[in-house]
Amino acid sequence: MVIAAPSGGGKTAIREKLLKCDRRFRFSITCTTRPMRPGEVNGRDYYFVTAGEFERLRKGGKLLEWARVHGNLYGTPVGPVVKLLEKGLIPVMTIDVKGARSVKKIFPETVTVFLLPPGLKALVRRLKKRREPAANIRIRLETAKKEIKEAAFFEYLVINDKLDLAVRDIREISDIECMKVPRKQAEIRRFSRELSEFTGP
Ligand code: 5GP
């Protein structure tokens, strides 16, 4: 599942709550060349890497997708995503809009969710709370202007007003998606095998 939102849209809070209350979801930790913010932990929030390390990962084909966001490089390591899928878990990627498009192209079964703050006031308040310098806030609002135009690409839109309700929406989306026929092939195969092996009541 890919969750994208304008910066300050509340992706991180949603992700943390989602992971805490539903063990089907696992965070796909991404890497970035952005400097660590106070309170962030390497290997938990991101893998913080140098531009050189990022380049080696990219050239070595280790990234599922990558993008330059607000002047920094961000990328999703492919290995952990594949491992989670193999275990039947749902990798949650909180990435930008361009990254969402790339992931959907490579894994068409990806469920894409666009998260919106309830309004501009809430968005600015969240950005200020992070103590971003005014110039950064301006850059992030400019990016948001471009990103909102991409909302139509996504399959679902969730308004992140109340955290609990937004998390509930995302879990419901996942429940519905899991019931779609293409995701139920194993069950269909099992029943059809049972039918073909049936020798009489
Ligand atoms: P921040 O610096 O605020 O943590 O993240 C800035 C933006 O980069 C956010 O929209 C975030 O979702 C996005 N982002 C984080 N990791 C990745 C990634 O691996 N790939 C892409 N394409 N975007 C990412």
CSV table of C-alpha atoms and ligand atoms in Angstrom, one decimal:
chain,number,residue,atom,x,y,z
A,1,MET,CA,0.0,0.0,0.0
A,2,VAL,CA,1.3,3.4,-1.0
A,3,ILE,CA,0.2,6.4,1.1
A,4,ALA,CA,1.1,9.8,-0.4
A,5,ALA,CA,0.2,13.2,0.8
A,6,PRO,CA,1.5,16.8,0.7
A,7,SER,CA,4.2,17.3,3.2
A,8,GLY,CA,2.5,17.8,6.6
A,9,GLY,CA,-0.5,15.8,5.4
A,10,GLY,CA,0.0,13.5,8.4
A,11,LYS,CA,1.5,10.5,6.7
A,12,THR,CA,3.9,9.7,9.5
A,13,ALA,CA,1.3,9.9,12.3
A,14,ILE,CA,-1.1,7.7,10.3
A,15,ARG,CA,1.5,5.2,9.5
A,16,GLU,CA,2.6,4.9,13.1
A,17,LYS,CA,-0.9,4.4,14.4
A,18,LEU,CA,-1.7,2.0,11.6
A,19,LEU,CA,1.3,-0.2,12.3
A,20,LYS,CA,0.5,-0.2,16.0
A,21,CYS,CA,-3.1,-1.3,15.7
A,22,ASP,CA,-2.9,-3.7,12.8
A,23,ARG,CA,-0.2,-6.3,12.5
A,24,ARG,CA,-0.9,-6.9,8.8
A,25,PHE,CA,0.9,-3.7,7.9
A,26,ARG,CA,4.7,-3.2,8.1
A,27,PHE,CA,6.6,0.0,7.4
A,28,SER,CA,8.9,-0.1,4.4
A,29,ILE,CA,11.7,2.1,5.6
A,30,THR,CA,13.1,4.3,2.9
A,31,CYS,CA,16.5,6.0,2.5
A,32,THR,CA,17.2,9.6,2.2
A,33,THR,CA,20.1,12.0,1.9
A,34,ARG,CA,18.2,14.6,4.0
A,35,PRO,CA,19.8,15.5,7.3
A,36,MET,CA,18.2,13.8,10.3
A,37,ARG,CA,15.6,15.9,12.2
A,38,PRO,CA,15.7,16.1,16.0
A,39,GLY,CA,14.0,13.0,17.4
A,40,GLU,CA,14.5,10.9,14.3
A,41,VAL,CA,16.4,7.6,14.5
A,42,ASN,CA,18.5,6.0,11.7
A,43,GLY,CA,16.9,2.7,10.7
A,44,ARG,CA,13.6,3.5,12.2
A,45,ASP,CA,12.4,6.7,10.5
A,46,TYR,CA,14.7,6.5,7.5
A,47,TYR,CA,18.1,5.0,6.5
A,48,PHE,CA,20.1,8.3,6.5
A,49,VAL,CA,22.7,7.9,3.8
A,50,THR,CA,25.2,10.1,2.0
A,51,ALA,CA,24.7,11.2,-1.6
A,52,GLY,CA,27.5,8.7,-2.6
A,53,GLU,CA,25.8,5.8,-0.8
A,54,PHE,CA,22.5,6.7,-2.4
A,55,GLU,CA,24.1,6.7,-5.8
A,56,ARG,CA,25.6,3.2,-5.2
A,57,LEU,CA,22.2,1.8,-4.2
A,58,ARG,CA,20.5,3.4,-7.2
A,59,LYS,CA,23.1,2.2,-9.7
A,60,GLY,CA,23.2,-1.3,-8.1
A,61,GLY,CA,19.4,-1.7,-8.8
A,62,LYS,CA,18.6,-1.8,-5.1
A,63,LEU,CA,15.9,0.8,-5.2
A,64,LEU,CA,12.3,0.1,-6.3
A,65,GLU,CA,11.9,3.8,-7.0
A,66,TRP,CA,13.6,7.0,-6.1
A,67,ALA,CA,12.8,10.8,-6.3
A,68,ARG,CA,14.3,14.1,-5.5
A,69,VAL,CA,12.0,15.8,-3.1
A,70,HIS,CA,12.6,19.3,-1.7
A,71,GLY,CA,16.2,19.1,-2.9
A,72,ASN,CA,17.0,15.8,-1.2
A,73,LEU,CA,17.1,12.3,-2.6
A,74,TYR,CA,14.7,9.6,-1.3
A,75,GLY,CA,14.4,6.0,-2.4
A,76,THR,CA,12.6,2.7,-1.5
A,77,PRO,CA,14.9,-0.3,-1.0
A,78,VAL,CA,13.4,-3.1,-3.0
A,79,GLY,CA,14.6,-6.1,-0.9
A,80,PRO,CA,12.6,-5.5,2.3
A,81,VAL,CA,9.4,-4.9,0.3
A,82,VAL,CA,9.7,-8.2,-1.5
A,83,LYS,CA,10.4,-10.0,1.8
A,84,LEU,CA,7.3,-8.6,3.4
A,85,LEU,CA,5.1,-9.5,0.4
A,86,GLU,CA,6.5,-13.1,0.5
A,87,LYS,CA,5.4,-13.3,4.2
A,88,GLY,CA,1.9,-12.2,3.2
A,89,LEU,CA,2.3,-8.9,5.0
A,90,ILE,CA,1.4,-5.4,3.6
A,91,PRO,CA,4.3,-3.1,3.1
A,92,VAL,CA,3.2,0.5,3.8
A,93,MET,CA,5.1,3.1,1.8
A,94,THR,CA,4.7,6.7,2.7
A,95,ILE,CA,6.3,8.3,-0.3
A,96,ASP,CA,5.8,11.2,-2.6
A,97,VAL,CA,3.4,11.3,-5.6
A,98,LYS,CA,6.1,10.5,-8.2
A,99,GLY,CA,7.3,7.5,-6.1
A,100,ALA,CA,3.7,6.3,-5.9
A,101,ARG,CA,3.4,6.3,-9.7
A,102,SER,CA,6.6,4.4,-10.1
A,103,VAL,CA,5.6,1.7,-7.5
A,104,LYS,CA,2.2,1.3,-9.2
A,105,LYS,CA,3.9,0.8,-12.5
A,106,ILE,CA,6.2,-1.9,-11.2
A,107,PHE,CA,3.7,-3.6,-8.9
A,108,PRO,CA,0.2,-2.9,-10.4
A,109,GLU,CA,-1.5,-4.6,-7.5
A,110,THR,CA,-0.3,-1.7,-5.3
A,111,VAL,CA,-3.2,0.1,-3.5
A,112,THR,CA,-2.7,3.8,-3.8
A,113,VAL,CA,-4.1,6.2,-1.2
A,114,PHE,CA,-3.9,10.0,-1.2
A,115,LEU,CA,-4.1,11.6,2.1
A,116,LEU,CA,-5.4,15.2,2.4
A,117,PRO,CA,-5.3,17.5,5.5
A,118,PRO,CA,-8.7,18.9,6.3
A,119,GLY,CA,-7.5,22.3,5.0
A,120,LEU,CA,-4.6,24.7,4.4
A,121,LYS,CA,-4.7,26.0,8.0
A,122,ALA,CA,-4.2,22.5,9.4
A,123,LEU,CA,-1.4,21.9,6.9
A,124,VAL,CA,0.5,25.1,7.8
A,125,ARG,CA,0.0,24.4,11.6
A,126,ARG,CA,1.5,20.9,11.2
A,127,LEU,CA,4.5,22.3,9.2
A,128,LYS,CA,5.1,25.0,11.8
A,129,LYS,CA,4.9,22.4,14.7
A,130,ARG,CA,7.9,20.7,13.1
A,131,ARG,CA,9.8,23.9,13.5
A,132,GLU,CA,10.6,24.0,9.8
A,133,PRO,CA,12.2,27.3,8.7
A,134,ALA,CA,9.7,29.6,6.9
A,135,ALA,CA,11.6,29.1,3.6
A,136,ASN,CA,11.1,25.3,3.9
A,137,ILE,CA,7.4,25.8,4.6
A,138,ARG,CA,7.1,27.8,1.5
A,139,ILE,CA,8.9,25.2,-0.6
A,140,ARG,CA,6.7,22.5,0.9
A,141,LEU,CA,3.5,24.4,0.1
A,142,GLU,CA,4.7,25.0,-3.5
A,143,THR,CA,5.2,21.2,-3.8
A,144,ALA,CA,1.8,20.6,-2.3
A,145,LYS,CA,0.3,22.8,-5.1
A,146,LYS,CA,1.8,20.4,-7.7
A,147,GLU,CA,1.0,17.3,-5.7
A,148,ILE,CA,-2.7,18.0,-5.3
A,149,LYS,CA,-3.1,18.1,-9.1
A,150,GLU,CA,-2.0,14.4,-9.0
A,151,ALA,CA,-4.7,13.3,-6.7
A,152,ALA,CA,-6.7,11.9,-9.6
A,153,PHE,CA,-4.1,9.2,-10.2
A,154,PHE,CA,-4.9,7.6,-6.8
A,155,GLU,CA,-7.5,5.0,-6.2
A,156,TYR,CA,-8.6,6.2,-2.7
A,157,LEU,CA,-8.7,9.6,-1.0
A,158,VAL,CA,-8.7,9.9,2.8
A,159,ILE,CA,-9.1,13.1,4.7
A,160,ASN,CA,-6.8,13.2,7.7
A,161,ASP,CA,-8.8,15.2,10.1
A,162,LYS,CA,-9.2,12.9,13.1
A,163,LEU,CA,-6.3,10.4,13.2
A,164,ASP,CA,-8.4,7.5,14.4
A,165,LEU,CA,-10.9,7.9,11.7
A,166,ALA,CA,-8.3,8.2,9.0
A,167,VAL,CA,-6.6,5.0,10.2
A,168,ARG,CA,-10.0,3.3,10.3
A,169,ASP,CA,-10.6,4.3,6.7
A,170,ILE,CA,-7.2,2.9,5.6
A,171,ARG,CA,-7.9,-0.4,7.3
A,172,GLU,CA,-11.3,-0.6,5.6
A,173,ILE,CA,-9.7,0.1,2.3
A,174,SER,CA,-7.3,-2.7,2.9
A,175,ASP,CA,-10.2,-5.1,4.0
A,176,ILE,CA,-12.1,-4.3,0.8
A,177,GLU,CA,-9.0,-4.7,-1.4
A,178,CYS,CA,-8.2,-8.1,0.2
A,179,MET,CA,-11.7,-9.3,-0.9
A,180,LYS,CA,-11.1,-8.5,-4.6
A,181,VAL,CA,-11.1,-11.6,-6.8
A,182,PRO,CA,-7.6,-11.2,-8.2
A,183,ARG,CA,-6.3,-11.3,-4.6
A,184,LYS,CA,-8.3,-14.5,-3.8
A,185,GLN,CA,-6.7,-16.8,-6.3
A,186,ALA,CA,-5.4,-19.2,-3.7
A,187,GLU,CA,-8.9,-19.7,-2.2
A,188,ILE,CA,-10.4,-20.2,-5.6
A,189,ARG,CA,-7.7,-22.7,-6.6
A,190,ARG,CA,-8.2,-24.6,-3.3
A,191,PHE,CA,-11.9,-24.9,-3.7
A,192,SER,CA,-11.7,-25.9,-7.3
A,193,ARG,CA,-9.1,-28.6,-6.3
A,194,GLU,CA,-11.4,-29.9,-3.6
A,195,LEU,CA,-14.2,-30.1,-6.1
A,196,SER,CA,-12.1,-31.9,-8.7
A,197,GLU,CA,-11.0,-34.4,-6.0
A,198,PHE,CA,-14.5,-35.0,-4.7
A,199,THR,CA,-15.6,-38.6,-5.2
A,200,GLY,CA,-19.1,-38.4,-3.9
A,201,PRO,CA,-20.9,-37.7,-0.6
B,1,5GP,P1,10.3,14.3,4.7
B,1,5GP,O1,11.6,14.9,4.4
B,1,5GP,O2,9.3,15.3,5.2
B,1,5GP,O3,10.5,13.1,5.7
B,1,5GP,O4,9.7,13.7,3.4
B,1,5GP,C1,9.6,14.5,2.3
B,1,5GP,C2,8.8,13.8,1.2
B,1,5GP,O5,9.5,12.6,0.7
B,1,5GP,C3,7.5,13.2,1.8
B,1,5GP,O6,6.5,13.4,0.9
B,1,5GP,C4,7.8,11.7,1.9
B,1,5GP,O7,6.7,10.9,1.8
B,1,5GP,C5,8.7,11.5,0.7
B,1,5GP,N1,9.5,10.3,0.7
B,1,5GP,C6,10.0,9.7,1.8
B,1,5GP,N2,10.6,8.5,1.4
B,1,5GP,C7,10.5,8.4,0.1
B,1,5GP,C8,10.9,7.5,-0.9
B,1,5GP,O8,11.6,6.5,-0.6
B,1,5GP,N3,10.6,7.7,-2.2
B,1,5GP,C9,9.9,8.8,-2.5
B,1,5GP,N4,9.6,8.9,-3.8
B,1,5GP,N5,9.5,9.7,-1.7
B,1,5GP,C10,9.8,9.5,-0.4
